Amino acid sequence: MASYESYKKINAEGIEDGAIEAADFSTALNATYGVKWFYGSPGATTSGCCCLWTVPTGVRNLYIEVWGAGGNGNGFCSCNRCHHYRGAQGGAYHSKQITVTEGWQYTVCAAGVYRCCSRECTACEGCSSYVNGCNLSNFCAKGGDRGYANTSWNTLCHSVNGCCKGPTDQGSDFAMVTHAPGWGGAEFVYDRGFCHCYNQSLYASGAARIGTLAQMSLRECWTRCGCWSVPYGNGGQSAMTTYCGRCCGQGGTGGGGLVKITYF
Amino acid sequence: MAQYSNYKKVSGASLPADSVTAAQLGTSGLDTWNVKWFYGSPNACTPGCCCLWTVPSGVRRMTIEMWGAGGSGHGACSCNRCQVYRGAQGGYYNTKTIDVSAGWTYTVCAGGVYRCCERDCVGCTGCASYVNGCNLSGNFCAHGGCGGLACGNWSLNCHSTNECCRAPGDNNGDFMMGNHRGGFWNPKGVFCHCHGRYASPTAAPFIGTNVMQGLNFCWIRCGCWTVPYGHGGQGAFTDQCGRCCGQGGMGGSGLVKITYV
């Protein structure tokens, strides 16, 4: 049987226009706003952070931002000629705003990093970060391009747009990438043969919209490995030498990926 | 004696779902969203910006983002040997989202910068930015960046490095990160003739500015007095030996951004 409460409804037309102020709302209304970050360890080897995230009570909108992991730095790999190097690229950035309903679940993965081809001329690309769930399709941020060591001094030297990604790729509202760094120069000493190339310098780029930077420089040194850790999303450091030879020079891993969800 | 208006209250259950429209909302209805920036002067010497900020009416949650000041640049400090230079580090980033109530007050400080060790080999660490108040721990802050470094030891580590081992949840934030401190960019030549100098102070994360320094042949070049907010300061350069008026520049001062709803 119908109770008084079930049929005694207030018609919204009975509420004066402009009568409801912010202080009249319950805590749950405009307190649904929040920001959630997903990230792995900032160390050199990490699985990142993958989990199932549930949309909180009362939330209707998500603004998702993802950054891929930075590419790994190269090793040095030739025994008979000096190298020059190209730094690794920072991870891509993608964002999207979607409508949701409380209780929906999303698979969220902030990319990890691991040692991969760390002694090779061509290192590994960074891993992608991604979010899966309702109203999303193939939504991810690609990892950065790898670092390179090369004995061909005629290779393109300027930084390049290493990955042709459009602003709306991967189902994004907006996406962008930074350049893959250029090839570093060196002081090549001809009268000492092909194994003396001093004063090397280059950098590994940061992820778009984070804007960090890792630099590498060598005056004269047999072997210098890349630093094991760089900022989140940044390209990893290269191993470098100013001589010929292949001995234990390992590139560093890129910075892990990030996911940031702003909800309301 | 109780009046009709005292007990005649409308419960939420009395409102049909989706019946309240924007027309019934007052000026502060759901219009509480806003963004407030705190910053000092962009000049070389500034106390930053410290103040008491009150949560506006109707606001229930806020996200605080802050950036520490960049480290100061080094001076030119050696008389008998060329130096290698290392760029100063940008300030750290820290953020946290908290519940608040209207009328609560928060102490907000965006870190300043001032002339410090500007003729020394080691620049000063930048000042921290911080916010204190309810639902925040007393050490919620974003550290300043490390200072630049001038050094006559050519065998030092050359790559940029992760200077401070700070984890993403340090200082009670939801997420914290920093940039590398600049690397040593080595010049050509040795002792008192080392031409072709370069260095790069680094930016604060999520600001992403860019500052470069280069010198081919010059007795002394001071660092520029100003750099962008949160950025590491420029060092003083010479490609000769000597110590003459080479002053490093200041880092960029800190920032605090509060987004509230």
Coordinates of C-alpha atoms in Angstrom, one line a residue:
Chain A
M1 CA 0.0 0.0 0.0
A2 CA 1.3 3.4 -0.9
S3 CA 2.7 5.3 2.1
Y4 CA 2.6 9.1 2.6
E5 CA 6.3 9.3 1.7
S6 CA 5.8 7.5 -1.6
Y7 CA 3.4 9.9 -3.1
K8 CA 4.0 13.2 -1.2
K9 CA 6.5 14.6 -3.7
I10 CA 7.6 18.2 -3.9
N11 CA 7.2 19.6 -7.3
A12 CA 10.4 21.4 -8.4
E13 CA 8.2 24.1 -9.8
G14 CA 7.5 25.0 -6.2
I15 CA 11.1 25.9 -5.7
E16 CA 11.9 29.5 -6.4
D17 CA 14.3 30.2 -9.2
G18 CA 17.8 30.9 -7.8
A19 CA 16.8 29.7 -4.3
I20 CA 19.3 26.9 -4.0
E21 CA 22.8 27.9 -2.9
A22 CA 26.0 25.8 -2.7
A23 CA 25.6 25.6 1.1
D24 CA 22.2 23.9 0.7
F25 CA 23.7 20.8 -1.0
S26 CA 24.7 17.7 0.9
T27 CA 28.3 17.0 1.3
A28 CA 28.1 14.3 -1.4
L29 CA 27.2 16.6 -4.1
N30 CA 30.1 18.8 -4.9
A31 CA 32.4 16.6 -2.8
T32 CA 32.4 14.0 -5.6
Y33 CA 35.3 15.9 -7.1
G34 CA 38.7 14.2 -6.8
V35 CA 42.0 13.4 -8.4
K36 CA 43.6 10.0 -8.5
W37 CA 47.1 9.3 -9.6
F38 CA 48.4 5.9 -10.7
Y39 CA 52.1 5.2 -10.9
G40 CA 54.7 2.6 -10.2
S41 CA 58.0 2.8 -8.4
P42 CA 60.3 5.5 -9.6
G43 CA 63.1 3.0 -9.8
A44 CA 64.8 1.5 -12.8
T45 CA 62.8 -1.7 -12.9
T46 CA 59.1 -1.6 -12.1
S47 CA 55.9 -3.3 -13.2
G48 CA 54.2 0.1 -13.1
C49 CA 50.7 0.1 -11.6
C50 CA 47.8 -1.9 -13.0
C51 CA 44.5 -2.2 -11.2
L52 CA 40.8 -2.1 -11.4
W53 CA 39.4 1.2 -10.4
T54 CA 35.7 1.8 -9.5
V55 CA 34.0 5.1 -10.2
P56 CA 33.1 6.6 -6.8
T57 CA 29.5 7.3 -5.6
G58 CA 27.9 10.3 -7.4
V59 CA 30.6 10.7 -10.0
R60 CA 29.3 11.5 -13.5
N61 CA 32.5 12.7 -15.4
L62 CA 36.0 11.5 -15.8
Y63 CA 38.9 13.4 -17.3
I64 CA 41.7 10.9 -17.9
E65 CA 45.3 11.8 -18.7
V66 CA 47.9 9.2 -19.5
W67 CA 51.6 9.3 -20.2
G68 CA 53.6 6.5 -21.7
A69 CA 56.9 5.3 -20.3
G70 CA 60.1 6.8 -21.7
G71 CA 62.1 4.8 -24.1
N72 CA 65.2 3.0 -22.8
G73 CA 68.7 4.3 -23.4
N74 CA 71.1 2.5 -25.7
G75 CA 74.3 0.6 -24.9
F76 CA 77.4 1.1 -27.0
C77 CA 78.0 -1.7 -29.4
S78 CA 80.8 -1.3 -31.9
C79 CA 84.4 -2.3 -31.5
N80 CA 86.1 -0.6 -34.4
R81 CA 84.7 2.9 -34.7
C82 CA 83.5 5.7 -32.4
H83 CA 79.8 6.1 -31.9
H84 CA 77.5 9.0 -31.8
Y85 CA 74.2 8.7 -29.9
R86 CA 70.6 9.7 -30.1
G87 CA 68.8 10.1 -26.8
A88 CA 65.6 8.2 -26.0
Q89 CA 62.3 10.0 -26.3
G90 CA 59.8 10.8 -23.6
G91 CA 56.4 9.1 -23.5
A92 CA 53.3 10.3 -25.3
Y93 CA 50.4 12.2 -23.7
H94 CA 46.8 11.4 -24.3
S95 CA 43.6 12.8 -22.6
K96 CA 39.9 12.2 -22.8
Q97 CA 36.8 13.3 -20.9
I98 CA 33.9 10.8 -20.6
T99 CA 30.6 10.5 -18.9
V100 CA 30.3 7.6 -16.4
T101 CA 28.0 6.1 -13.8
E102 CA 29.1 5.3 -10.3
G103 CA 30.2 1.8 -9.8
W104 CA 31.6 1.3 -13.3
Q105 CA 35.0 -0.2 -13.3
Y106 CA 38.0 0.7 -15.4
T107 CA 41.3 -1.2 -15.9
V108 CA 44.0 1.4 -15.3
C109 CA 47.7 0.7 -16.2
A110 CA 50.5 3.1 -15.7
A111 CA 53.4 1.6 -17.7
G112 CA 56.4 0.0 -16.1
V113 CA 60.0 -0.1 -17.2
Y114 CA 62.5 -2.9 -17.4
R115 CA 66.0 -3.5 -18.6
C116 CA 65.7 -4.3 -22.3
C117 CA 68.5 -4.3 -24.9
S118 CA 70.4 -2.2 -22.5
R119 CA 73.7 -3.3 -24.1
E120 CA 72.5 -3.0 -27.7
C121 CA 72.9 -0.2 -30.2
T122 CA 69.2 0.1 -30.4
A123 CA 67.4 0.0 -27.1
C124 CA 63.7 -0.8 -26.5
E125 CA 60.7 1.4 -26.8
G126 CA 58.9 2.4 -23.7
C127 CA 55.7 0.6 -22.7
S128 CA 52.3 2.1 -23.2
S129 CA 50.0 3.3 -20.4
Y130 CA 46.3 2.7 -20.9
V131 CA 42.8 2.8 -19.5
N132 CA 40.0 0.4 -20.5
G133 CA 36.3 0.5 -19.8
C134 CA 33.0 1.9 -20.9
N135 CA 33.1 4.8 -23.3
L136 CA 36.7 4.2 -24.0
S137 CA 38.2 2.6 -27.1
N138 CA 41.8 1.7 -27.5
F139 CA 42.7 4.6 -25.3
C140 CA 46.4 4.6 -24.5
A141 CA 49.6 6.6 -24.5
K142 CA 52.5 5.1 -26.4
G143 CA 55.9 4.8 -24.9
G144 CA 58.8 6.9 -26.1
D145 CA 61.2 5.9 -28.9
R146 CA 64.4 4.1 -28.0
G147 CA 67.9 5.5 -27.8
Y148 CA 70.4 4.7 -30.5
A149 CA 74.2 4.3 -30.9
N150 CA 75.4 4.6 -34.4
T151 CA 78.8 4.7 -36.1
S152 CA 77.5 6.4 -39.2
W153 CA 78.3 10.0 -38.7
N154 CA 76.2 11.0 -41.7
T155 CA 72.9 10.1 -39.9
L156 CA 70.3 12.8 -39.5
C157 CA 71.3 15.0 -36.6
H158 CA 68.3 17.2 -35.7
S159 CA 65.6 16.0 -33.3
V160 CA 62.6 14.6 -35.1
N161 CA 59.0 13.9 -34.6
G162 CA 59.6 10.2 -34.1
C163 CA 56.1 9.1 -34.0
C164 CA 53.4 10.5 -36.3
K165 CA 50.5 10.7 -33.8
G166 CA 47.5 12.9 -34.4
P167 CA 45.8 14.8 -31.6
T168 CA 42.8 12.5 -31.7
D169 CA 44.5 9.2 -32.1
Q170 CA 43.7 6.3 -29.8
G171 CA 40.3 7.8 -29.2
S172 CA 41.6 10.8 -27.4
D173 CA 40.2 14.3 -27.1
F174 CA 43.8 15.5 -27.4
A175 CA 47.2 13.9 -27.7
M176 CA 50.7 15.0 -28.4
V177 CA 54.3 13.8 -28.3
T178 CA 57.6 15.4 -27.9
H179 CA 60.5 15.1 -30.3
A180 CA 62.9 12.2 -30.3
P181 CA 66.2 13.9 -29.5
G182 CA 68.8 14.6 -32.1
W183 CA 72.1 12.9 -32.6
G184 CA 74.8 14.2 -30.3
G185 CA 78.0 15.6 -31.8
A186 CA 81.5 15.0 -30.8
E187 CA 85.0 16.2 -31.4
F188 CA 86.4 13.7 -33.8
V189 CA 90.2 13.4 -33.9
Y190 CA 91.2 12.2 -37.4
D191 CA 94.9 11.8 -36.8
R192 CA 94.2 9.4 -34.0
G193 CA 92.1 7.0 -36.1
F194 CA 88.5 6.2 -35.6
C195 CA 88.6 5.5 -31.9
H196 CA 88.9 9.0 -30.5
C197 CA 85.8 11.1 -30.4
Y198 CA 85.7 13.4 -27.4
N199 CA 83.2 15.8 -25.9
Q200 CA 80.0 14.0 -26.6
S201 CA 76.8 15.5 -25.4
L202 CA 73.1 14.9 -25.9
Y203 CA 69.9 14.6 -24.0
A204 CA 66.9 12.4 -23.5
S205 CA 63.6 14.2 -23.9
G206 CA 60.8 14.4 -21.3
A207 CA 57.2 13.4 -21.7
A208 CA 54.9 15.9 -23.3
R209 CA 53.2 18.2 -20.7
I210 CA 55.7 17.1 -18.0
G211 CA 58.7 18.7 -19.5
T212 CA 61.6 17.1 -17.7
L213 CA 65.0 16.5 -19.2
A214 CA 67.9 14.1 -18.7
Q215 CA 71.3 15.1 -20.1
M216 CA 74.3 13.1 -21.0
S217 CA 77.8 14.3 -21.5
L218 CA 81.3 12.8 -21.8
R219 CA 84.6 14.5 -22.2
E220 CA 86.9 11.5 -22.3
C221 CA 85.9 8.2 -20.8
W222 CA 86.1 4.5 -21.6
T223 CA 82.6 3.7 -20.3
R224 CA 79.8 5.5 -18.7
C225 CA 76.5 3.8 -18.1
G226 CA 73.2 5.6 -18.1
C227 CA 71.8 6.6 -14.8
W228 CA 69.3 4.0 -13.6
S229 CA 66.5 6.4 -13.0
V230 CA 65.0 9.3 -14.8
P231 CA 61.8 11.3 -14.1
Y232 CA 58.5 9.7 -14.9
G233 CA 57.9 9.5 -18.6
N234 CA 61.4 10.7 -19.5
G235 CA 63.6 8.9 -22.0
G236 CA 66.4 6.8 -20.5
Q237 CA 70.0 7.8 -20.5
S238 CA 72.4 6.2 -23.0
A239 CA 75.7 4.5 -22.2
M240 CA 78.5 6.3 -23.8
T241 CA 82.2 6.0 -24.6
T242 CA 84.7 8.3 -26.3
Y243 CA 86.7 5.3 -27.7
C244 CA 86.0 2.1 -29.5
G245 CA 85.2 -1.1 -27.6
R246 CA 82.3 -2.8 -26.1
C247 CA 82.6 -3.3 -22.4
C248 CA 79.7 -3.3 -19.9
G249 CA 78.2 -0.1 -21.1
Q250 CA 74.5 -0.3 -20.3
G251 CA 71.8 2.2 -21.1
G252 CA 69.4 3.3 -18.4
T253 CA 65.7 2.6 -18.4
G254 CA 63.2 5.3 -19.2
G255 CA 60.9 6.8 -16.6
G256 CA 57.7 4.8 -15.8
G257 CA 54.3 5.9 -17.1
L258 CA 51.6 7.8 -15.3
V259 CA 47.8 8.0 -15.2
K260 CA 45.8 10.8 -13.7
I261 CA 42.0 10.7 -13.4
T262 CA 40.2 13.8 -12.4
Y263 CA 36.6 12.9 -11.6
F264 CA 33.4 14.9 -10.7
Chain B
M1 CA 7.2 27.3 21.0
A2 CA 8.0 25.5 17.7
Q3 CA 6.8 27.3 14.6
Y4 CA 5.6 25.7 11.4
S5 CA 8.7 26.9 9.6
N6 CA 10.9 25.2 12.2
Y7 CA 9.7 21.7 11.6
K8 CA 8.3 21.8 8.1
K9 CA 11.4 20.6 6.3
V10 CA 11.6 19.1 2.9
S11 CA 13.7 15.9 2.8
G12 CA 15.6 14.8 -0.2
A13 CA 13.2 11.9 -0.6
S14 CA 10.4 14.3 -1.3
L15 CA 12.1 15.5 -4.5
P16 CA 11.5 13.4 -7.6
A17 CA 14.7 12.4 -9.3
D18 CA 16.1 14.9 -11.8
S19 CA 13.4 17.4 -10.9
V20 CA 15.7 20.2 -9.8
T21 CA 17.1 22.1 -12.8
A22 CA 19.7 24.8 -13.2
A23 CA 17.0 27.4 -13.0
Q24 CA 16.5 26.8 -9.3
L25 CA 20.2 27.2 -8.5
G26 CA 21.4 30.4 -6.9
T27 CA 24.5 32.3 -7.9
S28 CA 26.7 30.0 -5.8
G29 CA 24.7 26.9 -6.6
L30 CA 27.1 24.6 -8.4
D31 CA 29.2 27.5 -9.4
T32 CA 31.9 27.0 -6.8
W33 CA 34.5 25.7 -9.1
N34 CA 37.5 28.0 -9.5
V35 CA 41.3 28.1 -9.7
K36 CA 43.6 30.3 -7.6
W37 CA 47.3 30.9 -8.3
F38 CA 49.8 32.1 -5.7
Y39 CA 53.1 33.5 -6.9
G40 CA 55.7 36.1 -6.1
S41 CA 57.3 38.6 -8.4
P42 CA 59.1 37.0 -11.4
N43 CA 62.2 39.0 -10.5
A44 CA 65.6 37.8 -9.2
C45 CA 64.8 38.7 -5.6
T46 CA 61.4 38.1 -4.2
P47 CA 59.9 36.8 -0.9
G48 CA 57.5 34.8 -3.0
C49 CA 53.9 34.9 -1.8
C50 CA 52.8 33.9 1.7
C51 CA 49.3 34.5 2.8
L52 CA 46.3 33.2 4.7
W53 CA 43.6 31.9 2.3
T54 CA 40.0 31.2 3.3
V55 CA 38.0 28.5 1.6
P56 CA 35.1 30.3 -0.2
S57 CA 31.4 29.6 0.6
G58 CA 30.0 26.3 -0.6
V59 CA 33.4 24.8 -1.4
R60 CA 33.9 21.2 -0.3
R61 CA 37.0 19.9 -2.0
M62 CA 40.2 21.3 -3.4
T63 CA 43.3 20.1 -5.2
I64 CA 46.6 21.8 -4.3
E65 CA 49.5 21.7 -6.7
M66 CA 52.7 23.4 -5.9
W67 CA 56.2 23.8 -7.3
G68 CA 59.3 24.6 -5.3
A69 CA 61.7 27.3 -6.4
G70 CA 64.5 26.4 -8.7
G71 CA 68.0 26.1 -7.3
S72 CA 70.4 29.0 -7.7
G73 CA 73.2 29.1 -10.3
H74 CA 76.8 28.8 -9.3
G75 CA 79.4 31.5 -9.6
A76 CA 82.8 31.3 -11.3
C77 CA 85.1 30.4 -8.5
S78 CA 88.4 28.9 -9.5
C79 CA 91.6 30.7 -10.3
N80 CA 93.9 28.0 -11.5
R81 CA 92.0 25.7 -13.7
C82 CA 89.0 25.7 -16.0
Q83 CA 85.8 24.4 -14.6
V84 CA 83.0 22.2 -15.6
Y85 CA 79.5 23.5 -14.9
R86 CA 76.4 21.7 -13.9
G87 CA 73.0 23.3 -14.3
A88 CA 70.7 23.9 -11.3
Q89 CA 67.7 21.8 -10.8
G90 CA 64.1 22.9 -11.2
G91 CA 61.8 22.8 -8.2
Y92 CA 59.8 19.7 -7.2
Y93 CA 56.1 19.2 -7.8
N94 CA 53.7 17.9 -5.2
T95 CA 49.9 17.6 -5.2
K96 CA 47.1 16.6 -2.9
T97 CA 43.3 16.6 -3.0
I98 CA 41.5 17.1 0.3
D99 CA 38.0 17.7 1.8
V100 CA 37.4 21.2 3.1
S101 CA 34.6 23.3 4.5
A102 CA 33.8 26.9 3.8
G103 CA 35.6 29.3 6.1
W104 CA 38.6 27.1 6.8
T105 CA 41.9 28.9 6.4
Y106 CA 45.1 27.8 4.9
T107 CA 48.6 29.2 5.1
V108 CA 49.9 29.2 1.5
C109 CA 53.5 30.0 0.6
A110 CA 54.9 30.0 -2.9
G111 CA 58.7 29.9 -2.4
G112 CA 60.7 33.0 -3.0
V113 CA 64.3 33.4 -4.3
Y114 CA 67.1 35.6 -3.1
R115 CA 70.8 36.1 -3.9
C116 CA 72.7 33.4 -2.1
C117 CA 76.2 32.0 -2.8
E118 CA 76.0 33.6 -6.2
R119 CA 79.8 33.8 -6.4
D120 CA 80.5 30.4 -4.9
C121 CA 81.1 27.2 -6.6
V122 CA 77.9 25.7 -5.3
G123 CA 74.6 27.5 -5.7
C124 CA 72.0 27.4 -3.0
T125 CA 69.1 25.0 -2.9
G126 CA 65.8 26.7 -3.8
C127 CA 63.2 27.4 -1.2
A128 CA 60.2 25.1 -0.7
S129 CA 56.6 26.0 -1.4
Y130 CA 54.0 24.7 1.1
V131 CA 50.5 24.8 2.3
N132 CA 49.4 24.2 5.9
G133 CA 45.9 23.7 7.3
C134 CA 43.2 21.2 8.1
N135 CA 43.5 17.7 6.5
L136 CA 47.1 18.5 5.5
S137 CA 50.2 17.2 7.4
G138 CA 52.6 19.9 8.6
N139 CA 55.3 18.9 6.1
F140 CA 53.2 19.0 3.0
C141 CA 55.5 20.9 0.6
A142 CA 57.3 20.9 -2.7
H143 CA 61.1 21.1 -2.2
G144 CA 63.3 23.6 -4.0
G145 CA 65.7 22.4 -6.6
C146 CA 69.4 21.8 -6.0
G147 CA 71.8 24.6 -6.8
G148 CA 74.2 24.6 -9.8
L149 CA 77.8 23.5 -9.4
A150 CA 81.1 24.7 -10.8
C151 CA 84.0 22.2 -10.4
G152 CA 87.6 21.9 -11.5
N153 CA 87.6 18.2 -11.3
W154 CA 87.2 16.9 -14.8
S155 CA 86.8 13.3 -13.8
L156 CA 83.5 13.9 -12.1
N157 CA 80.3 12.3 -13.2
C158 CA 79.0 13.9 -16.3
H159 CA 75.5 12.8 -16.9
S160 CA 72.6 14.5 -15.2
T161 CA 71.4 12.7 -12.1
N162 CA 68.4 12.1 -9.9
E163 CA 69.7 14.3 -7.1
C164 CA 67.2 13.7 -4.3
C165 CA 65.7 10.3 -3.7
R166 CA 62.1 11.4 -3.2
A167 CA 59.3 9.0 -3.6
P168 CA 55.9 9.9 -5.2
G169 CA 54.1 9.9 -1.8
D170 CA 56.8 11.8 0.2
N171 CA 55.8 14.9 2.1
N172 CA 52.2 13.6 2.4
G173 CA 51.2 14.4 -1.2
D174 CA 49.2 12.2 -3.5
F175 CA 51.9 12.5 -6.1
M176 CA 55.3 14.1 -6.0
M177 CA 58.1 14.1 -8.6
G178 CA 61.2 16.1 -9.5
N179 CA 63.4 16.6 -12.5
H180 CA 67.1 15.7 -12.9
R181 CA 69.7 18.1 -11.9
G182 CA 71.6 19.3 -14.9
G183 CA 74.6 17.3 -16.2
F184 CA 78.2 18.5 -16.6
W185 CA 78.5 19.5 -20.2
N186 CA 82.2 19.4 -20.9
P187 CA 84.1 21.9 -23.1
K188 CA 87.0 21.5 -25.3
G189 CA 90.5 22.3 -24.0
V190 CA 91.9 22.1 -20.5
F191 CA 93.4 24.2 -17.7
C192 CA 92.9 27.8 -18.6
H193 CA 91.6 27.6 -22.1
C194 CA 88.4 25.7 -22.3
H195 CA 86.2 27.0 -25.0
G196 CA 82.8 26.0 -26.1
R197 CA 80.9 25.8 -22.8
Y198 CA 77.3 24.6 -22.4
A199 CA 75.0 23.9 -19.5
S200 CA 71.3 23.4 -19.0
P201 CA 69.5 24.2 -15.8
T202 CA 66.4 22.1 -15.6
A203 CA 62.7 22.9 -15.3
A204 CA 60.1 22.0 -12.7
P205 CA 57.9 19.1 -13.7
F206 CA 54.6 20.0 -15.3
I207 CA 55.9 23.4 -16.2
G208 CA 58.4 22.3 -18.8
T209 CA 60.3 25.5 -19.5
N210 CA 63.7 25.7 -21.2
V211 CA 66.9 27.5 -20.3
M212 CA 70.2 27.1 -22.0
Q213 CA 73.7 28.5 -21.5
G214 CA 76.5 28.6 -24.0
L215 CA 79.9 30.3 -24.2
N216 CA 82.5 30.1 -26.9
F217 CA 85.2 32.5 -25.8
C218 CA 84.6 35.0 -23.0
W219 CA 86.3 36.1 -19.8
I220 CA 83.2 36.2 -17.7
R221 CA 79.5 36.0 -18.2
C222 CA 77.1 36.1 -15.3
G223 CA 74.0 34.1 -15.2
C224 CA 70.8 35.9 -16.3
W225 CA 69.0 37.3 -13.2
T226 CA 65.7 35.7 -14.0
V227 CA 64.5 32.4 -15.3
P228 CA 60.9 31.1 -15.5
Y229 CA 59.0 30.1 -12.4
G230 CA 60.4 26.9 -10.8
H231 CA 63.3 26.7 -13.2
G232 CA 66.9 26.2 -12.1
G233 CA 69.0 29.4 -12.2
Q234 CA 71.8 30.1 -14.7
G235 CA 75.4 29.8 -13.6
A236 CA 78.3 32.2 -14.2
F237 CA 80.6 31.1 -17.0
T238 CA 84.2 31.7 -18.0
D239 CA 86.4 29.9 -20.5
Q240 CA 89.5 31.1 -18.8
C241 CA 90.9 30.9 -15.3
G242 CA 90.1 33.6 -12.7
R243 CA 87.5 34.8 -10.4
C244 CA 86.1 38.1 -11.3
C245 CA 82.6 39.2 -10.7
G246 CA 81.1 36.0 -12.0
Q247 CA 77.7 35.7 -10.3
G248 CA 75.2 33.0 -10.8
G249 CA 71.6 33.9 -11.3
M250 CA 68.6 33.0 -9.1
G251 CA 66.3 30.2 -9.8
G252 CA 62.7 30.8 -10.6
S253 CA 60.4 31.3 -7.6
G254 CA 57.8 28.8 -6.6
L255 CA 54.1 28.5 -7.4
V256 CA 51.0 27.2 -5.7
K257 CA 47.8 26.4 -7.6
I258 CA 44.5 25.6 -5.8
T259 CA 41.6 24.2 -7.8
Y260 CA 38.5 24.1 -5.7
V261 CA 34.9 23.1 -6.1

